[in-house]
Amino acid sequence: MEAALKIVILVGFALFFSMLLQTGKVQLYVNPRIVPYVKFGIVAMIAISLVSIRDIFKPKRKVNLAPYLFFLIPLLMAFSLPAKAMDSTSMAFGDVKISQQQGSNADYFTPDDIAENRTEDTVQMSDNSPMTEEDSLSSDSMDSTQADPDQTDSRLTMQGDTIVMGDNNFVQWLQEIYDNMGKYEGEKIEVTGFVFKSKDFKGNEFAPARLMMACCTADLQPVGLLCRYEKAAELKQDTWLKVTGTIRIVDYNGEKTPVIVADNVVSTNKPKNEYVYPY
Amino acid sequence: MKTQIDIVSGFLGSGKTTFINGFLENERLSKDRIVIIQCETGEIVIDDQLTEGKNIYVKSVLKESSFDAKYINEIVKKYLPHKIIIEHNGTKKLDDLLDMLYDRSIRKNCAINKIIHTIDAATFDIFMNNMGEILIEQISNSDMIVVNNAKGLTKNKLGNMEKTLKAINKSAEIVRAFIREEDLITVNRDILYHAGTKKHIKPSDILFSVFFVFILGYLLFSVSRSMDFSSLNIDLSWLQVLNTVFLSILIQAFPFVLFGVIVSSIMQIFISNEMIVQFFPRKKGLGFIVALLAGFLFPVCDCAIVPVAARLVKKGVPLPTAVTFMLAAPIVNPLVIASTLYAFPGQPSVAFYRIYLGLTVAFAVGLTFLFFSEKKPVVINRLEYITCRCGYCGENSIPKGFWGKIDAVFRHAGAEFFDVGRFLIMGAFLSSIVQTLLPKDILSNIGGGYVASLVIMMLSAFVLSVCSTSDAFIARTFANQLPMGAVMGFMILGPMLDIKNLLMLLGNFKKRFVIKLVLSIFGLSFALLLVLTKLFF
């Protein structure tokens, strides 16, 4: 009985995980980067249940099933409730001040020497820096994302004369624009996102934002560029829009911040995967 | 009616035969046919007076080989007894006897009624130290533990012993018997007739009922949903959100936990204690350095580290070293470093300080445990003794052969997974409640000085931190409103301690140790951050 329950739980979770992978719903829960680990988890659980099979036929006198109940609860929840795609209101963001959030981007995305060197030569960075050990690390990981020609570079190519911030490159473009504000001033930009407003926004401001998932649903947070648009007041929170406009650098609460000056705003469909990933 | 089989186990001289005599004394008036099978004979023998002229037969089996399922079947056939009492050989495993009794041919006619373990309180400690493995196996299989000869012991000592017994076998009833005859008899009557029917409200029962209420609620909910009662238009979306967040934490944590328990099991099965201890050098200084950097080779999340650290302690690694390793590993983990770099792009110094300060705190906490060392064992051995008493845990009984070992690794990992997993599930549930219901801007609205913000960030790390790989991203959202030092506090404390981690620690380590650990992590990281961040930022 105990062994049977164990196997039911393990196989149940393995089944749930593989269903998520099959349907692609796994993206509602975790960053795609976790997917290989999830696969490993499936294999491990199947393996454990395989070796437990012969215990079923071995009767045991004392059975304490209570610990297993803990596992049944999430399993039940997994199969009975559908995954919910979050919007900005479902996470208790409440009134996170996006201006400050954007400000924080501005703080940490400000181009300094290192950021400017980054695209040119990653090795150089570690030479100049006093912190060799950590830097070689950082350059490694920077290499893999920033300088990976197959992935990021192709993500950050402009389509014609327009920057298109889509599902795959949203965060990457955001960082790039904050890093090199000067370079992109005056460029055309096209962004798809949902309307995010906060108390601090002026009447003509909103942000076409996306929810960024670093690890799993629990750490979702909205990210995006501030946008100025005359009829911003008419836009409803959480509706999906495609914004086309031009990037301008403005002084926002004492910080230089890139904003989009919108020319055209049209409503659009929710993208298949609502989340964007920093890596 | 099936023949009831009672088993009396216990070491030589622990009072098995005395116990049976007491039982027979009680049975004086009954006409039941009883067969007593003695696998061991000590100083005391079954009292002839009690068996004379009655349907009681005493058999003794001194040759082990002749005691098998066939033998029992023959006895059943010959005597058609109401009851068989087996006086078990105290140096043999109870599991082997049980396996034999579970033979199909026996199960047809017999049922196991009660398993009683007798203990001589005066020699318990000695036996526990020398024959621990077999003693624990027997105790954990018993329904009832009779403590004989308890008179000579102090209350304190007796209490400790009973605590140990409870730790090994939560559900067994412990009965103290004194060697005065009439006491023994009353005890015995209790044991074999009434004790079994006594009902206690156990925590597991409460849990069961909560669980069923939960299921019932769920069924109602899904029924009402499928029937589409528009009148029942309660907004349940928060429940869905909670559900999704909860599951997402589990989905990302389960693989890491599985990895952790498998690593821990491989360590248990394949690597001898000596090898592990040698890996962490004896010299205190060197041991610390290895502990600080070992995490780099071990790219797991903070949830995988707890079982591994517990295993290290069990394997004989000094506690300060293991603690340092446990705290340092999630911070020097390459994935965590990478995520910090992503979260603070263009600022590799943030990642550097995070590693540097994290290692300092880990080292400092390790030192505390070196100077204020723990005398008593800190690891809960429940796992070893109870979840896997199948003989693959003891040092001497590691299976031979590669496949046998692989098999043992997975069985062991399974047992450990279920043991650690429930704490993970509770923790994930708590933190998903916090994540969904607590507005995040509460924190950013709290102003206050540097010290206040540091404390707040450290506390929120405990509450909000989900996984060490995502801490940096959560921390960044606070970066503008709060001083960098406070944000650093979040990123350093988060991987070391959060709700689910705390619960997992409680599952693996003794409470006293966990409290000490938590206090020293909080205290030291607060003090160090206060001083060091003043220098850096």
PDB file of N, CA, C and O in Angstrom, chain A residues 213-242:
ATOM      1  N   MET A 213       9.973  36.581 -16.416  1.00  0.00           N
ATOM      2  CA  MET A 213      10.127  35.444 -15.498  1.00  0.00           C
ATOM      3  C   MET A 213      11.596  35.060 -15.435  1.00  0.00           C
ATOM      4  O   MET A 213      12.193  34.685 -16.430  1.00  0.00           O
ATOM      5  N   ALA A 214      12.153  35.189 -14.245  1.00  0.00           N
ATOM      6  CA  ALA A 214      13.564  34.837 -14.108  1.00  0.00           C
ATOM      7  C   ALA A 214      13.716  33.348 -13.840  1.00  0.00           C
ATOM      8  O   ALA A 214      14.591  32.694 -14.380  1.00  0.00           O
ATOM      9  N   CYS A 215      12.833  32.836 -13.016  1.00  0.00           N
ATOM     10  CA  CYS A 215      12.999  31.445 -12.595  1.00  0.00           C
ATOM     11  C   CYS A 215      11.659  30.724 -12.697  1.00  0.00           C
ATOM     12  O   CYS A 215      11.513  29.775 -13.419  1.00  0.00           O
ATOM     13  N   CYS A 216      10.681  31.221 -11.977  1.00  0.00           N
ATOM     14  CA  CYS A 216       9.372  30.592 -12.055  1.00  0.00           C
ATOM     15  C   CYS A 216       8.289  31.660 -11.853  1.00  0.00           C
ATOM     16  O   CYS A 216       8.594  32.827 -11.656  1.00  0.00           O
ATOM     17  N   THR A 217       7.047  31.230 -11.872  1.00  0.00           N
ATOM     18  CA  THR A 217       5.942  32.175 -11.816  1.00  0.00           C
ATOM     19  C   THR A 217       6.021  33.076 -10.589  1.00  0.00           C
ATOM     20  O   THR A 217       5.522  34.193 -10.592  1.00  0.00           O
ATOM     21  N   ALA A 218       6.648  32.565  -9.547  1.00  0.00           N
ATOM     22  CA  ALA A 218       6.670  33.322  -8.300  1.00  0.00           C
ATOM     23  C   ALA A 218       7.477  34.609  -8.409  1.00  0.00           C
ATOM     24  O   ALA A 218       7.306  35.502  -7.591  1.00  0.00           O
ATOM     25  N   ASP A 219       8.353  34.709  -9.391  1.00  0.00           N
ATOM     26  CA  ASP A 219       9.152  35.925  -9.444  1.00  0.00           C
ATOM     27  C   ASP A 219       8.816  36.815 -10.648  1.00  0.00           C
ATOM     28  O   ASP A 219       9.633  37.618 -11.084  1.00  0.00           O
ATOM     29  N   LEU A 220       7.617  36.668 -11.177  1.00  0.00           N
ATOM     30  CA  LEU A 220       7.210  37.495 -12.300  1.00  0.00           C
ATOM     31  C   LEU A 220       7.254  38.969 -11.926  1.00  0.00           C
ATOM     32  O   LEU A 220       6.858  39.360 -10.838  1.00  0.00           O
ATOM     33  N   GLN A 221       7.740  39.770 -12.841  1.00  0.00           N
ATOM     34  CA  GLN A 221       7.651  41.211 -12.628  1.00  0.00           C
ATOM     35  C   GLN A 221       7.517  41.921 -13.972  1.00  0.00           C
ATOM     36  O   GLN A 221       8.066  41.470 -14.965  1.00  0.00           O
ATOM     37  N   PRO A 222       6.767  43.023 -13.981  1.00  0.00           N
ATOM     38  CA  PRO A 222       6.584  43.712 -15.249  1.00  0.00           C
ATOM     39  C   PRO A 222       7.815  44.529 -15.619  1.00  0.00           C
ATOM     40  O   PRO A 222       8.416  45.164 -14.763  1.00  0.00           O
ATOM     41  N   VAL A 223       8.168  44.468 -16.894  1.00  0.00           N
ATOM     42  CA  VAL A 223       9.276  45.283 -17.381  1.00  0.00           C
ATOM     43  C   VAL A 223       8.839  45.955 -18.675  1.00  0.00           C
ATOM     44  O   VAL A 223       7.963  45.465 -19.381  1.00  0.00           O
ATOM     45  N   GLY A 224       9.440  47.060 -18.977  1.00  0.00           N
ATOM     46  CA  GLY A 224       9.118  47.708 -20.234  1.00  0.00           C
ATOM     47  C   GLY A 224       9.635  49.137 -20.286  1.00  0.00           C
ATOM     48  O   GLY A 224      10.177  49.650 -19.306  1.00  0.00           O
ATOM     49  N   LEU A 225       9.446  49.747 -21.443  1.00  0.00           N
ATOM     50  CA  LEU A 225       9.851  51.135 -21.615  1.00  0.00           C
ATOM     51  C   LEU A 225       8.645  52.026 -21.366  1.00  0.00           C
ATOM     52  O   LEU A 225       7.518  51.665 -21.685  1.00  0.00           O
ATOM     53  N   LEU A 226       8.920  53.176 -20.802  1.00  0.00           N
ATOM     54  CA  LEU A 226       7.853  54.140 -20.600  1.00  0.00           C
ATOM     55  C   LEU A 226       7.438  54.694 -21.966  1.00  0.00           C
ATOM     56  O   LEU A 226       8.270  54.849 -22.852  1.00  0.00           O
ATOM     57  N   CYS A 227       6.137  54.978 -22.083  1.00  0.00           N
ATOM     58  CA  CYS A 227       5.648  55.416 -23.383  1.00  0.00           C
ATOM     59  C   CYS A 227       4.779  56.660 -23.207  1.00  0.00           C
ATOM     60  O   CYS A 227       3.973  56.734 -22.275  1.00  0.00           O
ATOM     61  N   ARG A 228       4.966  57.626 -24.075  1.00  0.00           N
ATOM     62  CA  ARG A 228       4.124  58.823 -24.007  1.00  0.00           C
ATOM     63  C   ARG A 228       3.165  58.806 -25.185  1.00  0.00           C
ATOM     64  O   ARG A 228       3.578  58.649 -26.325  1.00  0.00           O
ATOM     65  N   TYR A 229       1.902  58.992 -24.863  1.00  0.00           N
ATOM     66  CA  TYR A 229       0.871  58.855 -25.888  1.00  0.00           C
ATOM     67  C   TYR A 229      -0.291  59.719 -25.462  1.00  0.00           C
ATOM     68  O   TYR A 229      -0.740  59.657 -24.312  1.00  0.00           O
ATOM     69  N   GLU A 230      -0.768  60.527 -26.383  1.00  0.00           N
ATOM     70  CA  GLU A 230      -1.782  61.520 -26.025  1.00  0.00           C
ATOM     71  C   GLU A 230      -3.009  60.898 -25.392  1.00  0.00           C
ATOM     72  O   GLU A 230      -3.543  61.371 -24.409  1.00  0.00           O
ATOM     73  N   LYS A 231      -3.443  59.796 -26.000  1.00  0.00           N
ATOM     74  CA  LYS A 231      -4.687  59.203 -25.508  1.00  0.00           C
ATOM     75  C   LYS A 231      -4.420  58.091 -24.490  1.00  0.00           C
ATOM     76  O   LYS A 231      -5.202  57.157 -24.374  1.00  0.00           O
ATOM     77  N   ALA A 232      -3.306  58.189 -23.814  1.00  0.00           N
ATOM     78  CA  ALA A 232      -2.959  57.127 -22.865  1.00  0.00           C
ATOM     79  C   ALA A 232      -4.053  56.914 -21.832  1.00  0.00           C
ATOM     80  O   ALA A 232      -4.273  55.795 -21.356  1.00  0.00           O
ATOM     81  N   ALA A 233      -4.736  57.980 -21.479  1.00  0.00           N
ATOM     82  CA  ALA A 233      -5.779  57.883 -20.460  1.00  0.00           C
ATOM     83  C   ALA A 233      -6.899  56.936 -20.887  1.00  0.00           C
ATOM     84  O   ALA A 233      -7.568  56.340 -20.047  1.00  0.00           O
ATOM     85  N   GLU A 234      -7.090  56.804 -22.208  1.00  0.00           N
ATOM     86  CA  GLU A 234      -8.197  55.959 -22.667  1.00  0.00           C
ATOM     87  C   GLU A 234      -7.838  54.481 -22.658  1.00  0.00           C
ATOM     88  O   GLU A 234      -8.703  53.619 -22.814  1.00  0.00           O
ATOM     89  N   LEU A 235      -6.578  54.188 -22.515  1.00  0.00           N
ATOM     90  CA  LEU A 235      -6.162  52.789 -22.590  1.00  0.00           C
ATOM     91  C   LEU A 235      -6.509  52.058 -21.301  1.00  0.00           C
ATOM     92  O   LEU A 235      -6.365  52.597 -20.212  1.00  0.00           O
ATOM     93  N   LYS A 236      -7.004  50.854 -21.493  1.00  0.00           N
ATOM     94  CA  LYS A 236      -7.384  50.085 -20.303  1.00  0.00           C
ATOM     95  C   LYS A 236      -6.237  49.191 -19.870  1.00  0.00           C
ATOM     96  O   LYS A 236      -5.576  48.553 -20.684  1.00  0.00           O
ATOM     97  N   GLN A 237      -6.056  49.147 -18.565  1.00  0.00           N
ATOM     98  CA  GLN A 237      -5.008  48.314 -17.978  1.00  0.00           C
ATOM     99  C   GLN A 237      -5.115  46.887 -18.497  1.00  0.00           C
ATOM    100  O   GLN A 237      -6.210  46.347 -18.639  1.00  0.00           O
ATOM    101  N   ASP A 238      -3.988  46.302 -18.797  1.00  0.00           N
ATOM    102  CA  ASP A 238      -3.894  44.884 -19.179  1.00  0.00           C
ATOM    103  C   ASP A 238      -4.438  44.547 -20.561  1.00  0.00           C
ATOM    104  O   ASP A 238      -4.536  43.372 -20.902  1.00  0.00           O
ATOM    105  N   THR A 239      -4.799  45.546 -21.363  1.00  0.00           N
ATOM    106  CA  THR A 239      -5.137  45.201 -22.744  1.00  0.00           C
ATOM    107  C   THR A 239      -3.847  45.150 -23.551  1.00  0.00           C
ATOM    108  O   THR A 239      -2.883  45.849 -23.259  1.00  0.00           O
ATOM    109  N   TRP A 240      -3.858  44.294 -24.558  1.00  0.00           N
ATOM    110  CA  TRP A 240      -2.640  44.089 -25.334  1.00  0.00           C
ATOM    111  C   TRP A 240      -2.597  45.055 -26.508  1.00  0.00           C
ATOM    112  O   TRP A 240      -3.585  45.234 -27.214  1.00  0.00           O
ATOM    113  N   LEU A 241      -1.440  45.643 -26.704  1.00  0.00           N
ATOM    114  CA  LEU A 241      -1.286  46.678 -27.710  1.00  0.00           C
ATOM    115  C   LEU A 241      -0.015  46.457 -28.510  1.00  0.00           C
ATOM    116  O   LEU A 241       0.941  45.851 -28.037  1.00  0.00           O
ATOM    117  N   LYS A 242      -0.061  47.011 -29.728  1.00  0.00           N
ATOM    118  CA  LYS A 242       1.182  47.131 -30.476  1.00  0.00           C
ATOM    119  C   LYS A 242       1.446  48.629 -30.627  1.00  0.00           C
ATOM    120  O   LYS A 242       0.611  49.361 -31.142  1.00  0.00           O
TER     121      LYS A 242
END
